[in-house]
Short mmCIF file of C-alpha atoms and ligand atoms in Angstrom, two decimals:
data_model
loop_
_atom_site.label_atom_id
_atom_site.label_comp_id
_atom_site.label_asym_id
_atom_site.label_seq_id
_atom_site.Cartn_x
_atom_site.Cartn_y
_atom_site.Cartn_z
CA MET A 22 -26.18 -10.41 54.83
CA GLU A 23 -24.65 -8.56 51.86
CA ARG A 24 -23.19 -5.35 53.24
CA THR A 25 -22.91 -2.20 51.20
CA LEU A 26 -21.22 1.12 51.72
CA ASP A 27 -22.26 4.44 50.25
CA THR A 28 -18.96 6.06 49.30
CA ILE A 29 -17.45 8.79 47.15
CA PRO A 30 -14.79 7.62 44.65
CA VAL A 31 -11.23 8.71 45.39
CA SER A 32 -11.15 10.55 42.05
CA GLN A 33 -13.53 13.08 43.61
CA TRP A 34 -11.48 13.69 46.73
CA GLY A 35 -9.04 15.98 44.96
CA PHE A 36 -6.08 14.45 46.80
CA PHE A 37 -4.13 12.33 44.36
CA ASP A 38 -2.84 12.60 40.84
CA GLU A 39 -4.38 9.46 39.42
CA THR A 40 -2.63 9.78 36.09
CA ILE A 41 0.56 8.38 37.62
CA PRO A 42 -0.38 5.40 39.76
CA PRO A 43 0.06 4.25 42.47
CA LEU A 44 -1.58 6.76 44.81
CA VAL A 45 1.08 7.56 47.39
CA ILE A 46 0.89 8.78 50.95
CA ALA A 47 4.35 9.34 52.40
CA GLY A 48 5.96 10.94 55.39
CA PRO A 49 7.60 10.09 58.68
CA CYS A 50 6.31 7.58 61.17
CA SER A 51 6.18 10.44 63.69
CA ALA A 52 6.39 14.20 63.52
CA GLU A 53 9.42 14.89 65.74
CA SER A 54 10.39 18.51 65.16
CA GLU A 55 9.39 21.30 62.82
CA LEU A 56 12.69 20.93 60.98
CA GLN A 57 12.31 17.18 60.47
CA VAL A 58 8.69 17.59 59.29
CA MET A 59 9.58 20.37 56.84
CA MET A 60 12.79 18.75 55.52
CA THR A 61 10.99 15.48 54.84
CA ALA A 62 8.06 17.26 53.18
CA LYS A 63 10.45 19.23 50.97
CA GLY A 64 12.18 16.04 49.80
CA LEU A 65 8.87 14.35 49.02
CA HIS A 66 7.30 17.39 47.38
CA GLU A 67 10.29 17.66 45.06
CA PHE A 68 9.33 14.50 43.24
CA GLY A 69 5.59 15.02 43.19
CA ILE A 70 4.22 13.42 46.37
CA HIS A 71 0.93 15.17 47.10
CA VAL A 72 -0.19 13.57 50.34
CA TYR A 73 1.90 13.78 53.50
CA ARG A 74 1.57 11.60 56.57
CA ALA A 75 3.04 12.05 60.06
CA GLY A 76 1.98 10.50 63.37
CA ILE A 77 1.23 13.06 66.07
CA TRP A 78 -0.06 10.68 68.76
CA LYS A 79 1.76 7.36 68.62
CA PRO A 80 0.26 4.11 69.91
CA ARG A 81 3.32 2.43 71.41
CA THR A 82 3.53 -1.08 72.76
CA HIS A 83 5.49 -0.09 75.88
CA PRO A 84 4.97 3.02 77.98
CA GLY A 85 7.98 5.26 78.05
CA SER A 86 8.66 4.96 74.31
CA PHE A 87 8.28 8.13 72.26
CA GLU A 88 4.53 8.74 72.23
CA GLY A 89 4.40 11.57 69.73
CA VAL A 90 4.72 15.32 70.07
CA GLY A 91 0.96 15.86 70.43
CA SER A 92 -1.03 18.83 69.17
CA LYS A 93 1.93 21.14 68.61
CA GLY A 94 2.89 18.92 65.66
CA LEU A 95 -0.38 19.80 63.95
CA LYS A 96 0.97 23.32 63.41
CA TRP A 97 3.93 21.84 61.54
CA LEU A 98 1.55 19.88 59.33
CA GLN A 99 -0.34 23.12 58.67
CA LYS A 100 2.95 24.62 57.58
CA VAL A 101 3.55 21.71 55.16
CA LYS A 102 0.13 22.40 53.71
CA ASN A 103 0.76 26.11 53.31
CA GLU A 104 4.32 25.89 52.06
CA TYR A 105 4.09 22.93 49.69
CA GLY A 106 0.37 22.72 48.94
CA MET A 107 0.37 19.10 50.06
CA LYS A 108 -2.60 17.42 51.71
CA VAL A 109 -1.74 16.34 55.24
CA CYS A 110 -2.96 13.43 57.31
CA THR A 111 -2.40 11.84 60.69
CA GLU A 112 -3.65 9.03 62.90
CA VAL A 113 -6.57 9.55 65.25
CA ALA A 114 -7.37 7.16 68.08
CA ASN A 115 -10.08 9.00 70.02
CA GLU A 116 -12.46 11.96 69.75
CA LYS A 117 -10.00 14.42 71.25
CA HIS A 118 -7.58 13.68 68.41
CA VAL A 119 -10.37 14.25 65.90
CA TYR A 120 -11.32 17.63 67.35
CA GLU A 121 -7.69 18.73 67.37
CA CYS A 122 -7.27 17.68 63.72
CA LEU A 123 -10.41 19.53 62.70
CA LYS A 124 -9.20 22.62 64.56
CA TYR A 125 -5.90 22.62 62.66
CA GLY A 126 -7.36 21.88 59.23
CA ILE A 127 -5.86 18.40 58.81
CA ASP A 128 -7.11 17.15 55.43
CA MET A 129 -7.49 13.44 56.12
CA VAL A 130 -7.16 11.06 59.07
CA TRP A 131 -6.48 7.37 59.45
CA ILE A 132 -7.48 4.93 62.13
CA GLY A 133 -4.59 2.76 63.29
CA ALA A 134 -4.61 -1.02 63.51
CA ARG A 135 -4.92 -1.11 67.30
CA THR A 136 -7.87 1.29 67.20
CA THR A 137 -9.76 -0.47 64.39
CA ALA A 138 -9.80 -3.46 66.71
CA ASN A 139 -11.91 -1.50 69.21
CA PRO A 140 -15.51 -0.77 68.12
CA PHE A 141 -16.08 1.68 71.01
CA LEU A 142 -13.23 3.89 69.83
CA VAL A 143 -14.20 3.58 66.18
CA GLN A 144 -17.73 4.67 67.11
CA GLU A 145 -16.38 7.58 69.16
CA ILE A 146 -14.25 8.70 66.20
CA ALA A 147 -17.15 8.27 63.78
CA ASP A 148 -19.41 10.38 66.00
CA ALA A 149 -16.77 13.09 66.33
CA LEU A 150 -16.36 13.21 62.53
CA HIS A 151 -20.10 13.42 61.92
CA ASP A 152 -20.97 16.25 59.53
CA THR A 153 -17.41 16.74 58.29
CA ASP A 154 -16.30 15.61 54.89
CA ILE A 155 -12.67 14.75 55.49
CA PRO A 156 -11.62 11.35 54.14
CA VAL A 157 -10.94 8.57 56.62
CA LEU A 158 -8.63 5.64 55.94
CA VAL A 159 -9.10 2.55 58.06
CA LYS A 160 -6.16 0.25 58.73
CA ASN A 161 -6.87 -3.43 59.20
CA PRO A 162 -7.30 -4.53 62.83
CA VAL A 163 -4.24 -6.21 64.36
CA SER A 164 -5.94 -9.61 64.18
CA PRO A 165 -7.05 -11.11 60.84
CA ASP A 166 -10.70 -10.34 61.42
CA LEU A 167 -12.26 -9.13 58.18
CA ASP A 168 -15.65 -8.46 59.76
CA LEU A 169 -14.13 -6.20 62.39
CA TRP A 170 -12.45 -4.25 59.61
CA ILE A 171 -15.69 -3.99 57.64
CA GLY A 172 -17.58 -3.11 60.83
CA ALA A 173 -15.32 -0.08 61.30
CA LEU A 174 -16.09 1.06 57.74
CA GLU A 175 -19.80 0.61 58.42
CA ARG A 176 -19.66 2.68 61.61
CA LEU A 177 -17.95 5.54 59.78
CA ASN A 178 -20.29 5.29 56.83
CA ALA A 179 -23.33 5.29 59.13
CA ALA A 180 -22.01 8.55 60.63
CA GLY A 181 -22.17 10.09 57.14
CA ILE A 182 -18.48 9.65 56.20
CA ARG A 183 -18.46 8.83 52.51
CA LYS A 184 -14.82 9.41 51.63
CA LEU A 185 -13.57 6.09 52.92
CA GLY A 186 -10.41 4.15 52.15
CA VAL A 187 -8.55 1.20 53.63
CA ILE A 188 -4.93 0.47 54.45
CA HIS A 189 -3.61 -3.06 54.70
CA ARG A 190 -0.62 -3.30 57.06
CA GLY A 191 -0.77 -6.99 57.93
CA PHE A 192 -1.59 -8.86 61.11
CA THR A 193 0.23 -9.61 64.35
CA PRO A 194 2.13 -12.82 63.60
CA LEU A 195 1.58 -15.86 65.80
CA GLN A 196 5.05 -17.16 65.12
CA LYS A 197 8.36 -15.68 64.12
CA ILE A 198 8.38 -14.56 60.49
CA PRO A 199 10.80 -12.34 58.57
CA TYR A 200 8.29 -9.51 58.35
CA ARG A 201 7.09 -7.41 61.26
CA ASN A 202 3.49 -8.33 60.45
CA GLU A 203 1.93 -11.27 58.66
CA PRO A 204 0.88 -10.06 55.18
CA GLY A 205 -2.34 -12.14 55.06
CA TRP A 206 -2.95 -10.89 51.51
CA GLY A 207 -5.95 -13.23 51.19
CA ILE A 208 -7.97 -11.07 53.56
CA ALA A 209 -7.01 -7.95 51.64
CA VAL A 210 -8.09 -9.57 48.38
CA GLU A 211 -11.41 -10.56 49.94
CA LEU A 212 -12.07 -7.02 51.12
CA ARG A 213 -11.05 -5.68 47.73
CA THR A 214 -13.44 -8.07 46.00
CA ARG A 215 -16.31 -7.13 48.27
CA PHE A 216 -15.79 -3.38 48.01
CA PRO A 217 -13.93 -2.75 44.74
CA GLU A 218 -14.88 0.93 44.75
CA ILE A 219 -13.01 1.73 47.97
CA PRO A 220 -9.46 3.03 47.49
CA PHE A 221 -7.10 0.40 48.77
CA PHE A 222 -3.63 1.20 50.11
CA ALA A 223 -0.94 -1.17 51.29
CA ASP A 224 1.44 -0.14 54.05
CA PRO A 225 4.66 -2.02 53.29
CA SER A 226 6.48 -0.12 56.05
CA HIS A 227 4.52 -1.58 58.95
CA MET A 228 4.05 -4.88 57.18
CA GLY A 229 7.77 -5.39 56.50
CA GLY A 230 9.24 -3.60 59.49
CA SER A 231 12.51 -3.19 57.62
CA ARG A 232 13.71 -1.21 54.63
CA LYS A 233 14.84 -4.39 52.93
CA TYR A 234 11.29 -5.69 52.42
CA LEU A 235 9.69 -2.49 51.13
CA GLN A 236 10.30 -3.16 47.46
CA GLU A 237 8.95 -6.72 47.37
CA LEU A 238 5.88 -5.87 49.45
CA SER A 239 5.10 -2.75 47.41
CA GLN A 240 5.40 -4.74 44.19
CA ARG A 241 3.13 -7.43 45.58
CA ALA A 242 0.52 -4.77 46.36
CA MET A 243 0.75 -3.57 42.76
CA ASP A 244 0.50 -7.12 41.42
CA LEU A 245 -2.70 -7.56 43.39
CA GLY A 246 -4.07 -4.42 41.77
CA LEU A 247 -4.24 -2.33 44.95
CA ASP A 248 -4.55 1.40 44.36
CA GLY A 249 -1.89 2.92 46.50
CA LEU A 250 0.83 2.81 49.11
CA MET A 251 1.31 4.45 52.46
CA ILE A 252 5.05 4.47 53.05
CA GLU A 253 7.13 5.94 55.83
CA SER A 254 9.83 8.38 54.81
CA HIS A 255 12.12 10.42 57.05
CA CYS A 256 14.78 12.98 56.17
CA ASP A 257 17.24 11.11 58.41
CA PRO A 258 15.92 7.67 59.41
CA SER A 259 18.97 6.87 61.53
CA CYS A 260 17.77 9.50 64.02
CA ALA A 261 14.07 8.61 63.87
CA LEU A 262 12.37 8.44 67.26
CA SER A 263 10.07 5.61 66.10
CA ASP A 264 10.33 2.91 63.43
CA ALA A 265 13.87 3.88 62.43
CA LYS A 266 14.56 0.57 60.64
CA GLN A 267 11.69 0.83 58.18
CA GLN A 268 11.91 4.42 56.97
CA LEU A 269 13.42 5.60 53.70
CA ILE A 270 14.89 8.97 52.88
CA PRO A 271 12.76 10.71 50.23
CA ASP A 272 15.27 9.98 47.47
CA GLU A 273 15.23 6.25 48.21
CA LEU A 274 11.46 6.33 48.14
CA ARG A 275 11.59 7.96 44.74
CA THR A 276 13.84 5.15 43.45
CA LEU A 277 11.55 2.52 44.92
CA LEU A 278 8.44 4.05 43.34
CA GLU A 279 10.18 4.31 39.97
CA SER A 280 11.09 0.63 40.11
CA LEU A 281 7.50 -0.55 40.58
CA LYS A 282 5.66 -2.22 37.76
CA VAL A 283 2.12 -1.00 38.04
CA ARG A 284 -0.44 -3.36 36.56
CA GLN A 285 -3.32 -1.93 34.58
CA LYS A 286 -6.72 -2.57 36.13
CA ALA A 287 -8.53 -3.42 32.91
CA ILE A 288 -8.27 -2.41 29.30
CA ASP A 289 -10.77 -1.98 26.50
CA ASP A 290 -8.67 -3.79 23.88
CA ALA A 291 -10.97 -6.29 22.13
CA ASP A 292 -8.34 -9.06 21.80
CA TYR A 293 -7.50 -8.77 25.47
CA GLN A 294 -11.20 -8.96 26.39
CA LYS A 295 -11.74 -12.00 24.16
CA SER A 296 -8.76 -13.93 25.53
CA MET A 297 -9.77 -13.01 29.05
CA LEU A 298 -13.31 -14.25 28.48
CA ASN A 299 -11.95 -17.49 27.09
CA LEU A 300 -9.66 -18.02 30.10
CA ARG A 301 -12.42 -17.15 32.55
CA THR A 302 -14.77 -19.61 30.87
CA GLN A 303 -12.15 -22.32 31.28
CA ILE A 304 -11.84 -21.45 34.95
CA ASP A 305 -15.63 -21.62 35.36
CA ILE A 306 -15.69 -25.08 33.81
CA ILE A 307 -12.87 -26.29 36.05
CA ASP A 308 -14.67 -24.88 39.10
CA GLU A 309 -17.85 -26.77 38.17
CA ASN A 310 -15.84 -29.96 37.76
CA LEU A 311 -14.20 -29.39 41.12
CA LEU A 312 -17.65 -29.11 42.68
CA LEU A 313 -18.79 -32.34 41.09
CA GLU A 314 -15.65 -34.13 42.23
CA LEU A 315 -16.13 -32.80 45.74
CA LYS A 316 -19.71 -34.04 45.73
CA SER A 317 -18.61 -37.53 44.61
CA ARG A 318 -15.93 -37.58 47.25
CA MET A 319 -18.42 -36.57 49.91
CA ASP A 320 -20.88 -39.28 48.83
CA ILE A 321 -18.17 -41.90 49.24
CA SER A 322 -17.13 -40.40 52.52
CA ARG A 323 -20.69 -40.81 53.82
CA ARG A 324 -20.72 -44.42 52.68
CA ILE A 325 -17.49 -44.98 54.58
CA GLY A 326 -19.20 -43.40 57.59
CA GLU A 327 -22.07 -45.87 57.35
CA PHE A 328 -19.64 -48.70 57.02
CA LYS A 329 -17.59 -47.60 60.02
CA LYS A 330 -20.77 -47.29 62.05
CA GLU A 331 -21.85 -50.82 61.17
CA HIS A 332 -18.47 -52.11 62.30
CA ASN A 333 -18.20 -49.79 65.27
CA ILE A 334 -14.97 -48.12 64.09
CA ALA A 335 -13.84 -44.64 65.17
CA ILE A 336 -14.37 -41.95 62.53
CA VAL A 337 -10.97 -40.29 62.59
CA GLN A 338 -8.06 -42.52 61.70
CA ALA A 339 -5.34 -39.96 62.29
CA SER A 340 -2.40 -41.95 60.92
CA ARG A 341 -4.23 -42.63 57.65
CA TRP A 342 -5.02 -38.94 57.22
CA GLU A 343 -1.42 -37.91 57.91
CA SER A 344 -0.12 -40.25 55.24
CA ILE A 345 -2.75 -39.08 52.69
CA LEU A 346 -1.86 -35.47 53.34
CA LYS A 347 1.83 -36.16 53.06
CA SER A 348 1.42 -37.92 49.77
CA MET A 349 -0.76 -35.09 48.42
CA ILE A 350 1.88 -32.55 49.43
CA ASP A 351 4.56 -34.62 47.66
CA LYS A 352 2.48 -34.99 44.51
CA GLY A 353 1.44 -31.35 44.64
CA ARG A 354 5.09 -30.38 44.72
CA GLU A 355 5.58 -32.12 41.37
CA TYR A 356 2.86 -29.87 39.97
CA ALA A 357 4.45 -26.81 41.59
CA LEU A 358 1.52 -26.44 43.99
CA PRO A 359 2.68 -24.82 47.24
CA GLU A 360 2.64 -26.97 50.36
CA ASP A 361 0.56 -24.56 52.44
CA PHE A 362 -2.06 -24.39 49.70
CA ILE A 363 -2.36 -28.19 49.46
CA THR A 364 -2.43 -28.50 53.24
CA GLU A 365 -5.20 -25.94 53.54
CA VAL A 366 -7.33 -27.42 50.75
CA PHE A 367 -7.03 -31.02 51.91
CA ASN A 368 -7.49 -30.21 55.56
CA ALA A 369 -10.72 -28.39 54.66
CA ILE A 370 -11.90 -31.40 52.65
CA HIS A 371 -10.99 -33.75 55.47
CA LYS A 372 -12.75 -31.60 58.04
CA ALA A 373 -15.95 -31.61 55.97
CA SER A 374 -15.75 -35.41 55.56
CA VAL A 375 -15.33 -35.95 59.29
CA ALA A 376 -18.28 -33.63 59.94
CA ALA A 377 -20.42 -35.57 57.45
CA GLN A 378 -19.48 -38.88 59.11
CA ASN A 379 -20.19 -37.43 62.54
CA ASN A 380 -23.64 -36.46 61.28
CA ILE A 381 -24.31 -40.05 60.37
CA LEU A 382 -23.45 -41.16 63.91
CA ALA A 383 -25.49 -38.32 65.41
CA GLN A 384 -28.58 -39.29 63.36
CA ASP A 385 -28.31 -42.71 64.85
CA TYR A 386 -27.88 -41.29 68.31
CA ASP A 387 -30.98 -39.10 67.79
CA LYS A 388 -32.95 -42.16 66.72
CA GLU A 389 -31.82 -43.99 69.86
CA GLN A 390 -33.03 -41.06 71.96
CA LEU A 391 -36.53 -41.14 70.40
C1 PEP B 21 1.46 4.23 61.79
O1 PEP B 21 1.02 4.23 60.64
O2 PEP B 21 2.26 5.07 62.20
C2 PEP B 21 1.05 3.16 62.72
C3 PEP B 21 1.15 3.28 64.03
O3 PEP B 21 0.65 2.08 62.08
P1 PEP B 21 -0.23 0.80 62.56
O4 PEP B 21 -1.52 1.32 63.09
O5 PEP B 21 -0.38 0.08 61.26
O6 PEP B 21 0.59 0.02 63.54
MN1 MN B 22 5.47 3.77 62.13
#
């Protein structure tokens, strides 16, 4: 089923200065003290950041870690709003958080990755926000489950929330990787393609987990044409009570943002449009050819299936497949095609072939049963 969302474009939220992309949300992982909140806001305001983030209730993996200052921090965010005219936002994970935010005039909220993964909580938050018009940003769930992410957007939308955005912060990795979370950009691109009108932020801080990856991840988000960044910034990261390794002082954030090459979304230039059309047509032709080739391959695969059946041979010949895959990876390397790409494509083709051959055996089995 094609899902749609009824949303209000970010240009009508009155939050961001869209003339200088990307859209930026910055601020500390956690609000820790009034001084830290105000000092950080001052540093960010000085170079034109309009939207300030700070966690008030922190979802921590282990009990006993710093779990946020709670509601008293909302007063500090109010002060940021009054003193610097910034919009302020924080994470909500249940209805109590929502009511507190509404009470203190918080301008926008986001739903954290652990909460997006829980439809009961998302529904509770959606119900509590009913009849308000504050924007809600939804982080991806911790697992790479696009439908769960979309489901959260649907729940909020169904509760009348039309200022919706998303934040991609990556997924819990299954094995050790350099980043804190697996980028899984493919899922982000899919969501972007399905809902191009929804403002899309990347969170390089939680994705990278370390200052040293912020630049490359932010640039990647720009290369993919995402709209904005949510980045953690702290006036003195060495003393941060949470996520100390991934926070930048405001000045460093300024340098990072200045270094980014922001890609244009589309331009009206006629030559550009013509060349683009030409390239896209070539891609369309190649895609059609790929389909035809896949069909031919599948036809042969079915014939092999028939043949194996006649001779009573097992469908999967693992050693043969391993050697085919290896040789494809080697050849692919000569064409500068990445190994994981080749592996994924050929494994998918192989899986479909095995399924087709299994069908042939099953038909026979069905006949025997009749
Ligand atoms: C955060 O933004 O402070 C946070 C807890 O992030 P996430 O939900 O992505 O882990
Ligand atoms: Mn954090």
